[in-house]
């Protein structure tokens, strides 16, 4: 397993373990959209940049996207309530090789459905970590 995938799995485990967490936690968008539970939080990958400035090591900066899909009269408000609980846990996440979790920003809500009662809000985080130039793992 690559380090970035281990970080995604670690975040899923961390969020799912929060007592009374107000959303189902998933790795797959398709699983979250095919379920009727609302809200749903999805942990998935974004882009990754690298810096080859450390000799034999590569510094990596990988976006990890946290999307909340909610349905209701004010789905964007519900998404914010989920992120209010998730954000501090994400920012304090630690794992081997990981040296910084940085919040990058939040995308505008995307509404769906004829009456706009479904919404997805994605917050972008960047994890900074280091690997060997020849490996995506530890």
PDB file of C-alpha atoms in Angstrom:
ATOM      1  CA  UNK A   1       0.000   0.000   0.000  1.00  0.00           C
ATOM      2  CA  UNK A   2       1.327   3.464  -0.843  1.00  0.00           C
ATOM      3  CA  UNK A   3       1.773   5.989   1.937  1.00  0.00           C
ATOM      4  CA  UNK A   4      -0.897   8.259   0.473  1.00  0.00           C
ATOM      5  CA  UNK A   5      -3.395   5.389   0.458  1.00  0.00           C
ATOM      6  CA  UNK A   6      -2.452   4.525   4.055  1.00  0.00           C
ATOM      7  CA  UNK A   7      -3.154   8.158   5.009  1.00  0.00           C
ATOM      8  CA  UNK A   8      -6.575   7.997   3.351  1.00  0.00           C
ATOM      9  CA  UNK A   9      -7.384   4.754   5.171  1.00  0.00           C
ATOM     10  CA  UNK A  10      -6.095   6.234   8.428  1.00  0.00           C
ATOM     11  CA  UNK A  11      -8.402   9.242   8.044  1.00  0.00           C
ATOM     12  CA  UNK A  12     -11.357   6.973   7.283  1.00  0.00           C
ATOM     13  CA  UNK A  13     -10.632   4.929  10.414  1.00  0.00           C
ATOM     14  CA  UNK A  14     -10.137   8.076  12.510  1.00  0.00           C
ATOM     15  CA  UNK A  15     -13.394   9.720  11.427  1.00  0.00           C
ATOM     16  CA  UNK A  16     -15.442   6.515  11.662  1.00  0.00           C
ATOM     17  CA  UNK A  17     -14.201   6.051  15.248  1.00  0.00           C
ATOM     18  CA  UNK A  18     -15.462   9.447  16.461  1.00  0.00           C
ATOM     19  CA  UNK A  19     -18.339   8.706  18.852  1.00  0.00           C
ATOM     20  CA  UNK A  20     -21.696   9.705  17.367  1.00  0.00           C
ATOM     21  CA  UNK A  21     -20.080  10.985  14.161  1.00  0.00           C
ATOM     22  CA  UNK A  22     -23.020  12.439  12.199  1.00  0.00           C
ATOM     23  CA  UNK A  23     -22.215  10.863   8.803  1.00  0.00           C
ATOM     24  CA  UNK A  24     -21.361   7.554   7.217  1.00  0.00           C
ATOM     25  CA  UNK A  25     -17.664   7.500   6.236  1.00  0.00           C
ATOM     26  CA  UNK A  26     -16.703   6.033   2.848  1.00  0.00           C
ATOM     27  CA  UNK A  27     -13.703   5.705   0.506  1.00  0.00           C
ATOM     28  CA  UNK A  28     -15.752   5.527  -2.691  1.00  0.00           C
ATOM     29  CA  UNK A  29     -17.938   8.220  -4.241  1.00  0.00           C
ATOM     30  CA  UNK A  30     -20.041   5.578  -5.987  1.00  0.00           C
ATOM     31  CA  UNK A  31     -20.746   3.791  -2.688  1.00  0.00           C
ATOM     32  CA  UNK A  32     -21.737   7.055  -1.016  1.00  0.00           C
ATOM     33  CA  UNK A  33     -24.032   8.061  -3.895  1.00  0.00           C
ATOM     34  CA  UNK A  34     -25.649   4.628  -4.143  1.00  0.00           C
ATOM     35  CA  UNK A  35     -26.615   4.636  -0.467  1.00  0.00           C
ATOM     36  CA  UNK A  36     -29.550   6.491   0.969  1.00  0.00           C
ATOM     37  CA  UNK A  37     -27.817   7.436   4.227  1.00  0.00           C
ATOM     38  CA  UNK A  38     -27.393  11.160   4.561  1.00  0.00           C
ATOM     39  CA  UNK A  39     -25.114  12.785   5.206  1.00  0.00           C
ATOM     40  CA  UNK A  40     -22.190  10.787   3.841  1.00  0.00           C
ATOM     41  CA  UNK A  41     -18.523  11.778   4.096  1.00  0.00           C
ATOM     42  CA  UNK A  42     -16.129  10.546   1.405  1.00  0.00           C
ATOM     43  CA  UNK A  43     -12.330  10.552   1.787  1.00  0.00           C
ATOM     44  CA  UNK A  44     -10.672  10.492  -1.647  1.00  0.00           C
ATOM     45  CA  UNK A  45      -7.570  11.636  -3.518  1.00  0.00           C
ATOM     46  CA  UNK A  46      -6.765  14.777  -5.392  1.00  0.00           C
ATOM     47  CA  UNK A  47      -3.588  15.800  -7.196  1.00  0.00           C
ATOM     48  CA  UNK A  48      -0.079  15.220  -5.905  1.00  0.00           C
ATOM     49  CA  UNK A  49       2.980  17.436  -6.425  1.00  0.00           C
ATOM     50  CA  UNK A  50       6.569  16.488  -5.715  1.00  0.00           C
ATOM     51  CA  UNK A  51       9.867  18.211  -4.961  1.00  0.00           C
ATOM     52  CA  UNK A  52      13.075  16.337  -5.658  1.00  0.00           C
ATOM     53  CA  UNK A  53      15.167  18.566  -3.430  1.00  0.00           C
ATOM     54  CA  UNK A  54      16.181  16.118  -0.732  1.00  0.00           C
ATOM     55  CA  UNK A  55      18.813  13.992  -2.520  1.00  0.00           C
ATOM     56  CA  UNK A  56      17.614  10.396  -2.419  1.00  0.00           C
ATOM     57  CA  UNK A  57      14.276  11.410  -0.920  1.00  0.00           C
ATOM     58  CA  UNK A  58      11.223  12.961  -2.569  1.00  0.00           C
ATOM     59  CA  UNK A  59       9.025  15.423  -0.738  1.00  0.00           C
ATOM     60  CA  UNK A  60       5.387  14.828  -1.689  1.00  0.00           C
ATOM     61  CA  UNK A  61       2.320  17.042  -1.320  1.00  0.00           C
ATOM     62  CA  UNK A  62      -0.882  15.083  -1.885  1.00  0.00           C
ATOM     63  CA  UNK A  63      -4.369  16.538  -1.817  1.00  0.00           C
ATOM     64  CA  UNK A  64      -6.830  14.520   0.184  1.00  0.00           C
ATOM     65  CA  UNK A  65     -10.388  15.541  -0.546  1.00  0.00           C
ATOM     66  CA  UNK A  66     -13.123  15.327   2.048  1.00  0.00           C
ATOM     67  CA  UNK A  67     -16.547  15.530   0.409  1.00  0.00           C
ATOM     68  CA  UNK A  68     -19.810  15.646   2.305  1.00  0.00           C
ATOM     69  CA  UNK A  69     -22.931  14.622   0.415  1.00  0.00           C
ATOM     70  CA  UNK A  70     -26.148  15.601   2.142  1.00  0.00           C
ATOM     71  CA  UNK A  71     -29.823  15.715   1.317  1.00  0.00           C
ATOM     72  CA  UNK A  72     -32.465  17.901   2.895  1.00  0.00           C
ATOM     73  CA  UNK A  73     -33.896  21.395   3.071  1.00  0.00           C
ATOM     74  CA  UNK A  74     -30.494  23.014   3.793  1.00  0.00           C
ATOM     75  CA  UNK A  75     -27.957  20.406   2.654  1.00  0.00           C
ATOM     76  CA  UNK A  76     -24.999  22.811   2.584  1.00  0.00           C
ATOM     77  CA  UNK A  77     -25.671  23.724   6.207  1.00  0.00           C
ATOM     78  CA  UNK A  78     -25.753  20.041   7.132  1.00  0.00           C
ATOM     79  CA  UNK A  79     -22.419  19.528   5.333  1.00  0.00           C
ATOM     80  CA  UNK A  80     -20.902  22.340   7.439  1.00  0.00           C
ATOM     81  CA  UNK A  81     -22.137  20.668  10.617  1.00  0.00           C
ATOM     82  CA  UNK A  82     -20.363  17.436   9.627  1.00  0.00           C
ATOM     83  CA  UNK A  83     -17.148  19.293   8.796  1.00  0.00           C
ATOM     84  CA  UNK A  84     -17.279  21.176  12.106  1.00  0.00           C
ATOM     85  CA  UNK A  85     -16.666  17.811  13.788  1.00  0.00           C
ATOM     86  CA  UNK A  86     -14.369  16.301  11.133  1.00  0.00           C
ATOM     87  CA  UNK A  87     -12.006  19.253  10.619  1.00  0.00           C
ATOM     88  CA  UNK A  88     -10.204  19.249  14.007  1.00  0.00           C
ATOM     89  CA  UNK A  89      -9.614  15.491  13.756  1.00  0.00           C
ATOM     90  CA  UNK A  90      -8.251  15.816  10.212  1.00  0.00           C
ATOM     91  CA  UNK A  91      -5.922  18.671  11.165  1.00  0.00           C
ATOM     92  CA  UNK A  92      -4.517  16.642  14.093  1.00  0.00           C
ATOM     93  CA  UNK A  93      -4.062  13.430  12.069  1.00  0.00           C
ATOM     94  CA  UNK A  94      -0.599  11.917  12.305  1.00  0.00           C
ATOM     95  CA  UNK A  95       1.005   8.876  10.713  1.00  0.00           C
ATOM     96  CA  UNK A  96       4.488   7.576   9.862  1.00  0.00           C
ATOM     97  CA  UNK A  97       6.245   9.771   7.291  1.00  0.00           C
ATOM     98  CA  UNK A  98       3.609  12.495   7.467  1.00  0.00           C
ATOM     99  CA  UNK A  99       4.951  15.821   8.649  1.00  0.00           C
ATOM    100  CA  UNK A 100       2.140  18.313   7.919  1.00  0.00           C
ATOM    101  CA  UNK A 101      -1.598  18.401   7.248  1.00  0.00           C
ATOM    102  CA  UNK A 102      -2.648  21.675   5.667  1.00  0.00           C
ATOM    103  CA  UNK A 103      -6.144  22.930   4.864  1.00  0.00           C
ATOM    104  CA  UNK A 104      -6.131  24.262   1.293  1.00  0.00           C
ATOM    105  CA  UNK A 105      -9.721  25.471   0.877  1.00  0.00           C
ATOM    106  CA  UNK A 106     -13.320  24.487   0.296  1.00  0.00           C
ATOM    107  CA  UNK A 107     -15.105  24.272  -3.047  1.00  0.00           C
ATOM    108  CA  UNK A 108     -18.458  25.961  -3.551  1.00  0.00           C
ATOM    109  CA  UNK A 109     -21.419  23.682  -2.816  1.00  0.00           C
ATOM    110  CA  UNK A 110     -22.671  21.705  -5.814  1.00  0.00           C
ATOM    111  CA  UNK A 111     -26.433  21.216  -5.722  1.00  0.00           C
ATOM    112  CA  UNK A 112     -28.348  18.484  -7.530  1.00  0.00           C
ATOM    113  CA  UNK A 113     -31.893  17.361  -7.882  1.00  0.00           C
ATOM    114  CA  UNK A 114     -34.816  19.288  -9.283  1.00  0.00           C
ATOM    115  CA  UNK A 115     -35.427  21.022  -5.973  1.00  0.00           C
ATOM    116  CA  UNK A 116     -31.770  21.440  -4.981  1.00  0.00           C
ATOM    117  CA  UNK A 117     -32.193  19.195  -1.936  1.00  0.00           C
ATOM    118  CA  UNK A 118     -28.954  17.273  -2.558  1.00  0.00           C
ATOM    119  CA  UNK A 119     -25.575  18.877  -2.150  1.00  0.00           C
ATOM    120  CA  UNK A 120     -21.879  18.033  -2.182  1.00  0.00           C
ATOM    121  CA  UNK A 121     -19.288  20.207  -0.442  1.00  0.00           C
ATOM    122  CA  UNK A 122     -15.600  19.312  -0.821  1.00  0.00           C
ATOM    123  CA  UNK A 123     -12.860  20.546   1.494  1.00  0.00           C
ATOM    124  CA  UNK A 124      -9.311  20.172   0.219  1.00  0.00           C
ATOM    125  CA  UNK A 125      -6.457  19.193   2.519  1.00  0.00           C
ATOM    126  CA  UNK A 126      -2.829  18.660   1.578  1.00  0.00           C
ATOM    127  CA  UNK A 127      -0.680  16.078   3.333  1.00  0.00           C
ATOM    128  CA  UNK A 128       3.062  16.626   3.189  1.00  0.00           C
ATOM    129  CA  UNK A 129       5.268  13.551   3.466  1.00  0.00           C
ATOM    130  CA  UNK A 130       8.541  12.128   2.273  1.00  0.00           C
ATOM    131  CA  UNK A 131       9.491   8.887   0.484  1.00  0.00           C
ATOM    132  CA  UNK A 132      12.487   7.434  -1.263  1.00  0.00           C
ATOM    133  CA  UNK A 133      12.726   8.616  -4.893  1.00  0.00           C
ATOM    134  CA  UNK A 134      12.215   4.984  -5.911  1.00  0.00           C
ATOM    135  CA  UNK A 135       9.152   4.220  -3.811  1.00  0.00           C
ATOM    136  CA  UNK A 136       5.627   5.417  -3.060  1.00  0.00           C
ATOM    137  CA  UNK A 137       5.729   3.572   0.256  1.00  0.00           C
ATOM    138  CA  UNK A 138       7.709   3.994   3.421  1.00  0.00           C
TER     139      UNK A 138
END
